[in-house]
mmCIF file of C-alpha atoms and ligand atoms in Angstrom:
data_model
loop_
_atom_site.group_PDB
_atom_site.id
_atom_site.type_symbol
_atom_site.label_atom_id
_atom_site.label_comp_id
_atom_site.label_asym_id
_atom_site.label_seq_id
_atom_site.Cartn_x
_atom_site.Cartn_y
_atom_site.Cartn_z
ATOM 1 C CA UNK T 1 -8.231 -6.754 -17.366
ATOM 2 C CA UNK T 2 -11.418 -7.824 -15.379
ATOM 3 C CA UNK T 3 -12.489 -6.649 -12.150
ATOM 4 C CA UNK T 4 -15.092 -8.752 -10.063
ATOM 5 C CA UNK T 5 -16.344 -6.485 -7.517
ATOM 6 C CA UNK T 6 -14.836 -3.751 -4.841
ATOM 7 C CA UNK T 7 -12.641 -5.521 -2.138
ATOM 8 C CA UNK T 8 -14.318 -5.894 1.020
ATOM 9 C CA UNK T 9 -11.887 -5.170 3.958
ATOM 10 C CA UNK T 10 -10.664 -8.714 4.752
ATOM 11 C CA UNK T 11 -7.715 -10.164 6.964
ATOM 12 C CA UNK T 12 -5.358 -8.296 5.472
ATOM 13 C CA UNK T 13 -7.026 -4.778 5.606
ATOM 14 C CA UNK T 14 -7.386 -5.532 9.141
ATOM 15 C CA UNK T 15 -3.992 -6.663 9.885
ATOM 16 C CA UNK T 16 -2.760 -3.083 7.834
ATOM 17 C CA UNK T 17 -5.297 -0.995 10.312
ATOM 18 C CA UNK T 18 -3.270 -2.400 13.390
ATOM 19 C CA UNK T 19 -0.355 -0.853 11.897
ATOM 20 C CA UNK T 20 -1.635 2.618 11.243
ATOM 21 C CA UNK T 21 -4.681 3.375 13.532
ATOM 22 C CA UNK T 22 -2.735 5.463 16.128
ATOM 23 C CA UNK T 23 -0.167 7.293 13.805
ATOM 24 C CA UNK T 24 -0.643 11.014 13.267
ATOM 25 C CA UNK T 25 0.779 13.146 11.008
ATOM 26 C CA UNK T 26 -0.164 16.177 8.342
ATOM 27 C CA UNK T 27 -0.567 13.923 4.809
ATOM 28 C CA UNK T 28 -1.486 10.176 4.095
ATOM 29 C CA UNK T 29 -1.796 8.371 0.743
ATOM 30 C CA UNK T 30 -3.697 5.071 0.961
ATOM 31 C CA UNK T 31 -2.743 3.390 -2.578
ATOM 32 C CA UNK T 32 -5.137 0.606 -3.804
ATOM 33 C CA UNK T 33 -7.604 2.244 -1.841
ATOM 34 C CA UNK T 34 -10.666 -0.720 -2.780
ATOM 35 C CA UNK T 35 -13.644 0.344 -0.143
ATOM 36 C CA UNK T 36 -11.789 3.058 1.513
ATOM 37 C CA UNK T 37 -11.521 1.325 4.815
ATOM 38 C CA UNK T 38 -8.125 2.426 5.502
ATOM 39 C CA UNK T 39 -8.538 6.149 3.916
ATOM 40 C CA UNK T 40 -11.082 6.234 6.424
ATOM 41 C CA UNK T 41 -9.093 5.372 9.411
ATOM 42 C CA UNK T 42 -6.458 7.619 8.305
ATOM 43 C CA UNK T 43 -8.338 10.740 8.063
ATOM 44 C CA UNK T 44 -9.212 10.049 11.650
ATOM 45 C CA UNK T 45 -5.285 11.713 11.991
ATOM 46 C CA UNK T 46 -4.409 12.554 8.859
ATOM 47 C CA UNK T 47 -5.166 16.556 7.821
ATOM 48 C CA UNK T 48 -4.604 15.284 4.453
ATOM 49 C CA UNK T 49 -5.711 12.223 3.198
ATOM 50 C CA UNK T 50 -5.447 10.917 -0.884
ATOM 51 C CA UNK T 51 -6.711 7.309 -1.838
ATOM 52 C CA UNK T 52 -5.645 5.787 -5.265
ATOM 53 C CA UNK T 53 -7.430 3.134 -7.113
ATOM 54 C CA UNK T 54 -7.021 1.900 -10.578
ATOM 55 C CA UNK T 55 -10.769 0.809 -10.291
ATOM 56 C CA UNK T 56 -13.063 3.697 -10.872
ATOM 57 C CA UNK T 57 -15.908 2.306 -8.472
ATOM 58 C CA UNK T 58 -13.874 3.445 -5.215
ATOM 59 C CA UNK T 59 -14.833 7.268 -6.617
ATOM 60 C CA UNK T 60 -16.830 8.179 -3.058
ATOM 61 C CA UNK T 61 -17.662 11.721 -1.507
ATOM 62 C CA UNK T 62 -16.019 12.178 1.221
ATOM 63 C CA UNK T 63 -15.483 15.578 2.410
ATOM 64 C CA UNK T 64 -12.009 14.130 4.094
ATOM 65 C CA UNK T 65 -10.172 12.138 1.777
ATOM 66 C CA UNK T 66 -9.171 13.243 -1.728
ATOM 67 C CA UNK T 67 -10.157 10.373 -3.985
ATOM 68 C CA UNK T 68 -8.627 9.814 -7.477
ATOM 69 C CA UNK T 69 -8.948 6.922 -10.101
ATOM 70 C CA UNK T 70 -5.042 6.331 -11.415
ATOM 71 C CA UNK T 71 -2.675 3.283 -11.469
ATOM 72 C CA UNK T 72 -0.562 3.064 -8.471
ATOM 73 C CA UNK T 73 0.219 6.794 -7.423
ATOM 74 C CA UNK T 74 0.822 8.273 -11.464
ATOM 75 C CA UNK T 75 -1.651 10.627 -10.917
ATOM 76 C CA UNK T 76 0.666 12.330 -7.748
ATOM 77 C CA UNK T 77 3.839 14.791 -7.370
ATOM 78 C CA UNK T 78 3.756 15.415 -3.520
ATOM 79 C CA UNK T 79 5.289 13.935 -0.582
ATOM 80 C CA UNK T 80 3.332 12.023 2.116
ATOM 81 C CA UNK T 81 4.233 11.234 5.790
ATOM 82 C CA UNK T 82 2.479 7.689 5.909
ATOM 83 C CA UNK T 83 1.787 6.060 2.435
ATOM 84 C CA UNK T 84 -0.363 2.771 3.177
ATOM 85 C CA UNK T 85 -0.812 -0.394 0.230
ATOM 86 C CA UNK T 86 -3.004 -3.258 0.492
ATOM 87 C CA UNK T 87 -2.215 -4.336 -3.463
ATOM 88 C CA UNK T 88 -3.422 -7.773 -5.209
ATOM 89 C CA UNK T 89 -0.647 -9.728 -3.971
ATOM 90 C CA UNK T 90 -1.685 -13.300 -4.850
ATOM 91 C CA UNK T 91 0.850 -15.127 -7.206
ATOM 92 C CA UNK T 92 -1.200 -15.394 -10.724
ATOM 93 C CA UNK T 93 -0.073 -16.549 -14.407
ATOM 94 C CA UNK T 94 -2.313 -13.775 -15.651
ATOM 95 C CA UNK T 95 -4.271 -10.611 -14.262
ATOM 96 C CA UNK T 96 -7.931 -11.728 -14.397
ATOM 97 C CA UNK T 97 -9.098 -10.397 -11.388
ATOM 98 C CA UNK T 98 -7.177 -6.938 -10.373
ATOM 99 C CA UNK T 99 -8.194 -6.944 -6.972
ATOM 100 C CA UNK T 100 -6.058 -10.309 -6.326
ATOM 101 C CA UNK T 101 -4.256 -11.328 -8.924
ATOM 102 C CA UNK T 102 -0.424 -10.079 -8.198
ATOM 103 C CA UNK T 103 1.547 -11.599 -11.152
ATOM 104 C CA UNK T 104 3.914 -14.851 -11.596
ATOM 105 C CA UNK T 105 5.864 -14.461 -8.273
ATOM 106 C CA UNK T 106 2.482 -12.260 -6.713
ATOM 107 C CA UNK T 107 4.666 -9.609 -6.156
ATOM 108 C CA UNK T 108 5.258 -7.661 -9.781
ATOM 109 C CA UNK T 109 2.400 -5.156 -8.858
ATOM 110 C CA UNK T 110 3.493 -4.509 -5.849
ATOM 111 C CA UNK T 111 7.175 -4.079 -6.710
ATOM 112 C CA UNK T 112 6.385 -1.682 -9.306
ATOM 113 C CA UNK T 113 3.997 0.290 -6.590
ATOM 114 C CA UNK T 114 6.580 0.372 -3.505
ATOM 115 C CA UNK T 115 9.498 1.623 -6.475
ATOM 116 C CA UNK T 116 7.181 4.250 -7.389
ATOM 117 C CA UNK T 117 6.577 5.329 -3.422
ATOM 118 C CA UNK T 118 10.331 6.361 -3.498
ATOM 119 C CA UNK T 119 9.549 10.128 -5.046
ATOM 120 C CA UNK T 120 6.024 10.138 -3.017
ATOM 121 C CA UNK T 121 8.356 9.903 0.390
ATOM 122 C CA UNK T 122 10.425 11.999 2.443
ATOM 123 C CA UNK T 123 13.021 11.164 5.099
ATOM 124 C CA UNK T 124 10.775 10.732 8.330
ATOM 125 C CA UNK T 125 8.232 8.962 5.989
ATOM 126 C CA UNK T 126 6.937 5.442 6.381
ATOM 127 C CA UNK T 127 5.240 2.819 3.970
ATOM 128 C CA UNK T 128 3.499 -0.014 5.235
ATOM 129 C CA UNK T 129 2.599 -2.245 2.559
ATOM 130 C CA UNK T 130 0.743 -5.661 2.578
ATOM 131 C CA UNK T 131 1.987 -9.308 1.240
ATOM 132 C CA UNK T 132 1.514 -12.887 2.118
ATOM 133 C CA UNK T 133 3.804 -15.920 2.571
ATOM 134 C CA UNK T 134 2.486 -17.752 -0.890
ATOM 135 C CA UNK T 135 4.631 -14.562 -2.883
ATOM 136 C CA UNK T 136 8.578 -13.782 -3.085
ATOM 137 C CA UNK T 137 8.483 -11.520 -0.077
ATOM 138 C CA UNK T 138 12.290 -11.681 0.145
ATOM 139 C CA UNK T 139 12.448 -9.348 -3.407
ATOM 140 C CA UNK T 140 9.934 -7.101 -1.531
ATOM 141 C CA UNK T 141 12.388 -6.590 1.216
ATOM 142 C CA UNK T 142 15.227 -5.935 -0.908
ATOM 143 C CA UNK T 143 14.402 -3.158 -3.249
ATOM 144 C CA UNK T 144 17.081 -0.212 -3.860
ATOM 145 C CA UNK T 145 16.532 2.889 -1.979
ATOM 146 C CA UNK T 146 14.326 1.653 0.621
ATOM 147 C CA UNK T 147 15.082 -0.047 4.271
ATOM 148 C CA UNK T 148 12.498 -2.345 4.717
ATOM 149 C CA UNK T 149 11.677 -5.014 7.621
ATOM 150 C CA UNK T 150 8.556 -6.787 8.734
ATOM 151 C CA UNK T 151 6.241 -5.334 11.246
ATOM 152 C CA UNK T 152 3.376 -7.578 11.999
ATOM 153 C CA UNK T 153 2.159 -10.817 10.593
ATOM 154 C CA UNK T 154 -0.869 -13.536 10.930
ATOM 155 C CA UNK T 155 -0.956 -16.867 10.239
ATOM 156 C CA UNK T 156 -4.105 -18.171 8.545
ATOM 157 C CA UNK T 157 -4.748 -21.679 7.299
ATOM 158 C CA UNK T 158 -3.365 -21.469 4.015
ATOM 159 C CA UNK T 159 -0.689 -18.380 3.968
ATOM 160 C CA UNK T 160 0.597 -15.926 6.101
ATOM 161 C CA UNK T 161 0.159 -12.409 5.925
ATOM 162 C CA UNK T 162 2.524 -10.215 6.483
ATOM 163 C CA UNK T 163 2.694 -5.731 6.975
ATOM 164 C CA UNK T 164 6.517 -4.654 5.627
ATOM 165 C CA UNK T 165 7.253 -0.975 6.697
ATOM 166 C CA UNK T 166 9.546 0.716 4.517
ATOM 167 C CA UNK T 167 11.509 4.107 4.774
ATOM 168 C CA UNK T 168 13.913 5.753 2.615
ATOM 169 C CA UNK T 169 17.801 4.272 2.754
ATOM 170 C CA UNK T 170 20.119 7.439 3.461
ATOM 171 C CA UNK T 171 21.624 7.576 0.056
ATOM 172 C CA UNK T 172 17.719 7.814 -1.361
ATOM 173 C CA UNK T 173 17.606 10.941 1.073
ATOM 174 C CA UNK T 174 20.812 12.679 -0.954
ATOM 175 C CA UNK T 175 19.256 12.240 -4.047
ATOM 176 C CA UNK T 176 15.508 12.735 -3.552
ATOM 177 C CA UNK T 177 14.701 13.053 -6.576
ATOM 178 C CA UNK T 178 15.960 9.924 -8.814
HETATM 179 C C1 SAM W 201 -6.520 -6.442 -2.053
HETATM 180 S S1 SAM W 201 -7.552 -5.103 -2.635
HETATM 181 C C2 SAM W 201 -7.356 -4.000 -1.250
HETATM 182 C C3 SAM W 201 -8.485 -3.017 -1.027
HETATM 183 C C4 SAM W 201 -8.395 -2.196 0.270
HETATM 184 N N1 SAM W 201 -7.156 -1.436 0.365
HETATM 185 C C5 SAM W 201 -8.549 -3.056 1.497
HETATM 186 O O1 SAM W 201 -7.570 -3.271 2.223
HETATM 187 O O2 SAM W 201 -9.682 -3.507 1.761
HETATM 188 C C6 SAM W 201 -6.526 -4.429 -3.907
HETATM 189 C C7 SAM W 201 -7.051 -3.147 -4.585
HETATM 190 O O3 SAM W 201 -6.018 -2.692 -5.467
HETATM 191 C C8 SAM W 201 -6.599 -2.140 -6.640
HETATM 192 N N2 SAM W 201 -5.538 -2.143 -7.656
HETATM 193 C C9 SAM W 201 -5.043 -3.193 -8.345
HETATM 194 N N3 SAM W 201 -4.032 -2.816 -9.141
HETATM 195 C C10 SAM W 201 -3.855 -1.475 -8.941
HETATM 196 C C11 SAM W 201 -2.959 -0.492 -9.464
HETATM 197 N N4 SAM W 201 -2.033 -0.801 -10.377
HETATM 198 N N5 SAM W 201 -3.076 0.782 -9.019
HETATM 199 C C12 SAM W 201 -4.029 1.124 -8.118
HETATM 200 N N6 SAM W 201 -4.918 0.243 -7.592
HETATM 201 C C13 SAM W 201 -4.823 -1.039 -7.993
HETATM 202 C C14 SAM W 201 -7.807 -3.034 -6.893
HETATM 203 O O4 SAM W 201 -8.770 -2.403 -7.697
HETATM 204 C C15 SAM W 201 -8.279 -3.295 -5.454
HETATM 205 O O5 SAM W 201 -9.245 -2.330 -5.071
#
């Protein structure tokens, strides 16, 4: 696995801010954290605030946010009200780069993150996570134990991107803990 450099907030950390800059709430978990730009703009609201990276160059101090170098959220046990993923999401026959590259359909890493957000969430939580129109966002928005729809998107010249928010379905609510 090779990793070029740290993300630099882009199109589709901006289009995930618009979704999240005015929520409040006691805990947030920004997963595939990159620069920190979204950490950042939770802990404006956030008391709590962990960001994940499987990259060990987003390891920052920053009094605010809780940083920790893990793949997807392994390294975590609690519950968060807002959990927030900006994951490489472009379709890929092979991982070269880990800030892009997304697997064959662009959407394996992601899947495997937003199944792994069902223990990490509670009923009133909310996950916003971040895809684009070149992967197979339909299997993103069909995944057991989560109700999922599509909050904001932008066209750019060669893809769209698109936010899905995501909460727990009911019957993930009786058994918490699957
Ligand atoms: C598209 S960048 C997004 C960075 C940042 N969130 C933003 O919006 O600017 C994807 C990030 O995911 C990280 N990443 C890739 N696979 C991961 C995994 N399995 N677990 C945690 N982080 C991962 C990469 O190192 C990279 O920093």
């Amino acid at each position: 696995m090779n990793k070029i450099n740290v993300y630099k907030p882009s199109d589709d950390t901006f289009l995930l801010a618009e979704c999240i800059k005015d929520l409040k709430g006691d805990s947030a978990l920004d997963i595939c954290t990159g620069s920190g730009y979204i950490a950042k703009i939770l802990s404006k609201n956030f008391r709590i605030v962990v960001a994940t990276d499987i990259d060990k160059c987003i390891l920052k101090r920053d009094e605010r946010i809780s940083y920790i170098c893990c793949n997807g959220a392994s390294a975590l046990k609690s519950r968060f009200d807002i959990i927030t993923i900006n994951p490489p999401y472009l379709p890929s026959d092979m991982i070269s780069d880990i800030t892009v590259d997304g697997g064959n359909e662009g959407i394996e890493v992601t899947l495997s993150l937003m199944e792994e957000c069902i223990n990490l969430m509670h009923e009133k939580s909310r996950l916003f996570v971040v895809s684009s129109s070149l992967s197979n966002i339909s299997r993103l928005l069909d995944i057991e134990g989560l109700e999922t729809k599509i909050v904001k998107k932008k066209r750019l010249w060669f893809e769209e991107l698109i936010v899905i928010e995501a909460n727990l379905k009911y019957e993930a609510r009786l058994h918490p803990y699957h």
